[in-house]
mmCIF file of C-alpha atoms in Angstrom:
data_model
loop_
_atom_site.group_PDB
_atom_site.id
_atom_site.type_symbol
_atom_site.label_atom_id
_atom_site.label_comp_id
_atom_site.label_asym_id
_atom_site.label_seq_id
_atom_site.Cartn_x
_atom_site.Cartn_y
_atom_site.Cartn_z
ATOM 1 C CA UNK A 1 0.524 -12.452 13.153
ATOM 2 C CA UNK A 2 -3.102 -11.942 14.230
ATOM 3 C CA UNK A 3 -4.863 -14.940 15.830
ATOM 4 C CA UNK A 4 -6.960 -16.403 12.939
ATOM 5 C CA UNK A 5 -6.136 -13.912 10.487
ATOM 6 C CA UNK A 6 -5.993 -14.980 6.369
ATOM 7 C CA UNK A 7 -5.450 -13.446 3.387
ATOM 8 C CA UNK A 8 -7.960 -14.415 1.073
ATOM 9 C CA UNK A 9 -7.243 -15.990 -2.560
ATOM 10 C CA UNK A 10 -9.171 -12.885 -3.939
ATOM 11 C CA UNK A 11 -6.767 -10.523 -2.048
ATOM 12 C CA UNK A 12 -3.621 -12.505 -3.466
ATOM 13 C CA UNK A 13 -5.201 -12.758 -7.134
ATOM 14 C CA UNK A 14 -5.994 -9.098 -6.988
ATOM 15 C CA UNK A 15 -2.296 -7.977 -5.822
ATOM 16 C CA UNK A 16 -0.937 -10.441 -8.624
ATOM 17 C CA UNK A 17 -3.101 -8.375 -11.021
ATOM 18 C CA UNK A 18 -1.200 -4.934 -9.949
ATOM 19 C CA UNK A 19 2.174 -7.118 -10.841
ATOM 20 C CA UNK A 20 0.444 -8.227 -14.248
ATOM 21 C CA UNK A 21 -0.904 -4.681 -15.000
ATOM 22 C CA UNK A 22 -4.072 -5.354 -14.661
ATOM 23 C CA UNK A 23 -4.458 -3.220 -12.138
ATOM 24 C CA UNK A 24 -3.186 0.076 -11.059
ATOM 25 C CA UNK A 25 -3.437 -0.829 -7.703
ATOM 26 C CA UNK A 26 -6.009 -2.219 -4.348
ATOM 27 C CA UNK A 27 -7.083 -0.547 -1.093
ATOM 28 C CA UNK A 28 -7.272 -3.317 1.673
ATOM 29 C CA UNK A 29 -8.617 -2.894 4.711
ATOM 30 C CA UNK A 30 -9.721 -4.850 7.971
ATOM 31 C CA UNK A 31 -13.209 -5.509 9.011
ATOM 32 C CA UNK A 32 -14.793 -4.348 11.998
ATOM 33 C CA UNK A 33 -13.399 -7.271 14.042
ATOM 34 C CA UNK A 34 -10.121 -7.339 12.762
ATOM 35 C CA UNK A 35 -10.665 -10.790 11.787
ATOM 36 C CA UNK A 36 -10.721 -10.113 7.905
ATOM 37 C CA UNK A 37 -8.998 -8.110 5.850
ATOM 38 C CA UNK A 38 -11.146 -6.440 2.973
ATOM 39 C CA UNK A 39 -10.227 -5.884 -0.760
ATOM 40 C CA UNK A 40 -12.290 -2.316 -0.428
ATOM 41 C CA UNK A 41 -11.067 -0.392 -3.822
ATOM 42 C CA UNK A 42 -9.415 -1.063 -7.077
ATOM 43 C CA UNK A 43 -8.231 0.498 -10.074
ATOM 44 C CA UNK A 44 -7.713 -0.530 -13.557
ATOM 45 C CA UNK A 45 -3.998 -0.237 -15.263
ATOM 46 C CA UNK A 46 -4.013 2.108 -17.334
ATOM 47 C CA UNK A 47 -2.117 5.135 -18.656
ATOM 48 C CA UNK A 48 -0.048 6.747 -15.103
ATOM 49 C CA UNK A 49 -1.301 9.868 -14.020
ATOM 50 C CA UNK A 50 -0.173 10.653 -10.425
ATOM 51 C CA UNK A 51 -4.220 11.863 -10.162
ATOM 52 C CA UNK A 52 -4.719 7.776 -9.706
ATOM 53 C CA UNK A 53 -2.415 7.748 -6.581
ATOM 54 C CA UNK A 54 -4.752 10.618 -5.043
ATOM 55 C CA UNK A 55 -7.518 8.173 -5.234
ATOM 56 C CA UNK A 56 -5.906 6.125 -2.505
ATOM 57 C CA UNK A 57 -4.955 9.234 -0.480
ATOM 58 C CA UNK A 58 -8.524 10.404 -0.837
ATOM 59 C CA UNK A 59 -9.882 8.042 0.743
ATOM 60 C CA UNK A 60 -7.690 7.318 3.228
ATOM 61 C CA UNK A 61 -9.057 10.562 4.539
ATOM 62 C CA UNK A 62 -12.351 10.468 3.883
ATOM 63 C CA UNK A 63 -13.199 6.581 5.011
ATOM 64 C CA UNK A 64 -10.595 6.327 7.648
ATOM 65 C CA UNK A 65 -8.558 9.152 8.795
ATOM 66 C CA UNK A 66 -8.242 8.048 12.447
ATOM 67 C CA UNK A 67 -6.868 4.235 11.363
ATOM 68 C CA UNK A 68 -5.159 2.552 8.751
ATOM 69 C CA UNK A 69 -5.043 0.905 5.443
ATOM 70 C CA UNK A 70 -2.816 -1.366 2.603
ATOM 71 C CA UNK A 71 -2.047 -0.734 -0.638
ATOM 72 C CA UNK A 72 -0.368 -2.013 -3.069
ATOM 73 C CA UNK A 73 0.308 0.405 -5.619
ATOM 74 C CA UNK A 74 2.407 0.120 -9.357
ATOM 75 C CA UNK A 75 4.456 3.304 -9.924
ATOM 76 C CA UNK A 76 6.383 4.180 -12.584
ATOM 77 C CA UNK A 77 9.085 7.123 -12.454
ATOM 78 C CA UNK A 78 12.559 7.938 -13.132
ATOM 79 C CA UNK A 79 15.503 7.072 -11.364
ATOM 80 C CA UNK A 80 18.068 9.413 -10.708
ATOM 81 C CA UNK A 81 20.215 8.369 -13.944
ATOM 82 C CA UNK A 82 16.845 9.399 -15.329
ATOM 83 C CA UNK A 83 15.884 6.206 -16.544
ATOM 84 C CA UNK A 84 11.795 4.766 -16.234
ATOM 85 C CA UNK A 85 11.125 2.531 -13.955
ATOM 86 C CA UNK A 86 8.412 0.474 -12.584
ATOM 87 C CA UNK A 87 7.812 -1.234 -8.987
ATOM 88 C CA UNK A 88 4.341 -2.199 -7.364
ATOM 89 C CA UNK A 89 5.236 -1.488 -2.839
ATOM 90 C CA UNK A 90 3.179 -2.474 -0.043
ATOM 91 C CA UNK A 91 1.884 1.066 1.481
ATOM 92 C CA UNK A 92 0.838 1.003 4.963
ATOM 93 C CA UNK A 93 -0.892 4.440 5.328
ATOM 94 C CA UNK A 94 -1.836 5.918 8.831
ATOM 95 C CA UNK A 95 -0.781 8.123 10.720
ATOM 96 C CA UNK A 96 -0.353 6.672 13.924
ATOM 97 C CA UNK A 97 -0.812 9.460 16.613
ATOM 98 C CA UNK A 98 -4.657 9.434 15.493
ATOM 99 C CA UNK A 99 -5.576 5.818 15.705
ATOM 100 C CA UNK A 100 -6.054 3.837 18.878
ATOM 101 C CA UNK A 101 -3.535 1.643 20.387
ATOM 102 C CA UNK A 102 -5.472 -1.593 19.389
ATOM 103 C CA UNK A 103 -5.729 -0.083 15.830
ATOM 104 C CA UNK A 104 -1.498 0.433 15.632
ATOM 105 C CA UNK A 105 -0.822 -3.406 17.148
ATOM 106 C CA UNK A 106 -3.121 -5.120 14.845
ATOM 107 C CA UNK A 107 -2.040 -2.880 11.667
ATOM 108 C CA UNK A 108 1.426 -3.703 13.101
ATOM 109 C CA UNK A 109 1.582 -7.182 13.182
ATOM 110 C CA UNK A 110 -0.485 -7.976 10.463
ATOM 111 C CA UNK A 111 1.562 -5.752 8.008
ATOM 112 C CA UNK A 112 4.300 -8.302 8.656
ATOM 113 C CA UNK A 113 2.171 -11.471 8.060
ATOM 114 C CA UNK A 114 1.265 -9.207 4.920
ATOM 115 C CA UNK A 115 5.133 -9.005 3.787
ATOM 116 C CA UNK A 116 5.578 -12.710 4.280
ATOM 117 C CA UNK A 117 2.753 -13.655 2.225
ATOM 118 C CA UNK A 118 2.655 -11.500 -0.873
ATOM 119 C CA UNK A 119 6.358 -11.608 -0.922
ATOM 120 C CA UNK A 120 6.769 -8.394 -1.956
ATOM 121 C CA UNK A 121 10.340 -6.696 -1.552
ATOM 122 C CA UNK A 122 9.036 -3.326 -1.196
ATOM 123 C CA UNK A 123 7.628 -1.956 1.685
ATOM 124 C CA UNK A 124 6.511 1.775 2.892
ATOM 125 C CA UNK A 125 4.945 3.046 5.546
ATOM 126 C CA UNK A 126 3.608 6.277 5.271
ATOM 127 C CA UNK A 127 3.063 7.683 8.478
ATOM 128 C CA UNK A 128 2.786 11.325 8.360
ATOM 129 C CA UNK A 129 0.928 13.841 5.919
ATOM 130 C CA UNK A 130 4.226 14.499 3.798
ATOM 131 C CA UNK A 131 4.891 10.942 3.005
ATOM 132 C CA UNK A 132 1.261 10.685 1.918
ATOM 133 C CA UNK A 133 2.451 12.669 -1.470
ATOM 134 C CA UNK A 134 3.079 10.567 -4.576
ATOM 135 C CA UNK A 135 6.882 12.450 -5.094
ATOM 136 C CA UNK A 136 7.850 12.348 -1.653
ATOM 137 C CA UNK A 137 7.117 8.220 -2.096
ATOM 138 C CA UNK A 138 8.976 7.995 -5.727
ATOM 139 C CA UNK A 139 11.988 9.650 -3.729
ATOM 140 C CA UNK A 140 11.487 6.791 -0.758
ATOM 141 C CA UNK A 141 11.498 4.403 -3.399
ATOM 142 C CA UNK A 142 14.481 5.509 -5.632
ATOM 143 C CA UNK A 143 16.344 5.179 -2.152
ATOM 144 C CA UNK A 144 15.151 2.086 -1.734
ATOM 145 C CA UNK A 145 15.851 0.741 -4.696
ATOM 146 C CA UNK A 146 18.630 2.178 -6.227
ATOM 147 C CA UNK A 147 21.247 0.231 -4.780
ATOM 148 C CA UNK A 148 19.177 -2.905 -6.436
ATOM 149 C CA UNK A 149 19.316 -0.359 -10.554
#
């Protein structure tokens, strides 16, 4: 955990929401100091279209291509049996050979303090361009979670 680092009640409420479908899903971020973390994008719930998901990816490149970010994002897909299913996961999205060492320690550590908190029981990290597509994460999550289906 990062010296004096919090979660906000705005940042929990707003991850309950993705549970409650309220909302599709929240970029967070930290501030400049690393001392806050920053509800920076949200999305309503509505109807899936995997167009949403690109949102996130978009502007992981565009705002911060050479560090990282959290989201917590409600998919829906089929399992292998073919059955729909639905499951909001923690993403932690950098890639880590392009962000500075500080950057990687304090995304690190606080990703754990991040697991603790929210209590969420599913977690992936998606550290390379591939796993930064929306099937290539349904397939991380059907391994994931099929043993749980």
């Amino acid at each position: 955990m990062i010296s004096g680092f919090d979660i906000g009640q705005e940042i929990l409420e707003s991850i309950q929401k993705v549970y409650r479908k309220k909302l599709r899903y929240v970029i967070l971020r930290f501030d400049d100091k690393y001392q806050n973390l920053l509800l920076i994008k949200t999305a309503k719930y509505e109807k899936f279209d995997k167009s949403t998901f690109s949102e996130i990816v978009d502007y992981y490149t565009s705002q911060c291509p050479k560090s990282f970010l959290y989201s917590f994002f409600h998919f829906e897909y089929n399992n292998k049996s073919g059955h729909f299913r639905n499951r909001v996961a923690c993403l932690k999205i950098g890639i880590p050979e392009r962000a500075e060492i500080r950057e990687k320690m304090i995304y690190a550590s606080s990703y754990k303090h991040l697991q603790q908190v929210t209590k969420c029981n599913t977690y992936i990290d998606c550290t390379d361009i591939s796993s930064l597509e929306y099937d290539n994460i349904v397939e991380m999550l059907i391994e994931k979670c099929e043993k749980y289906e």
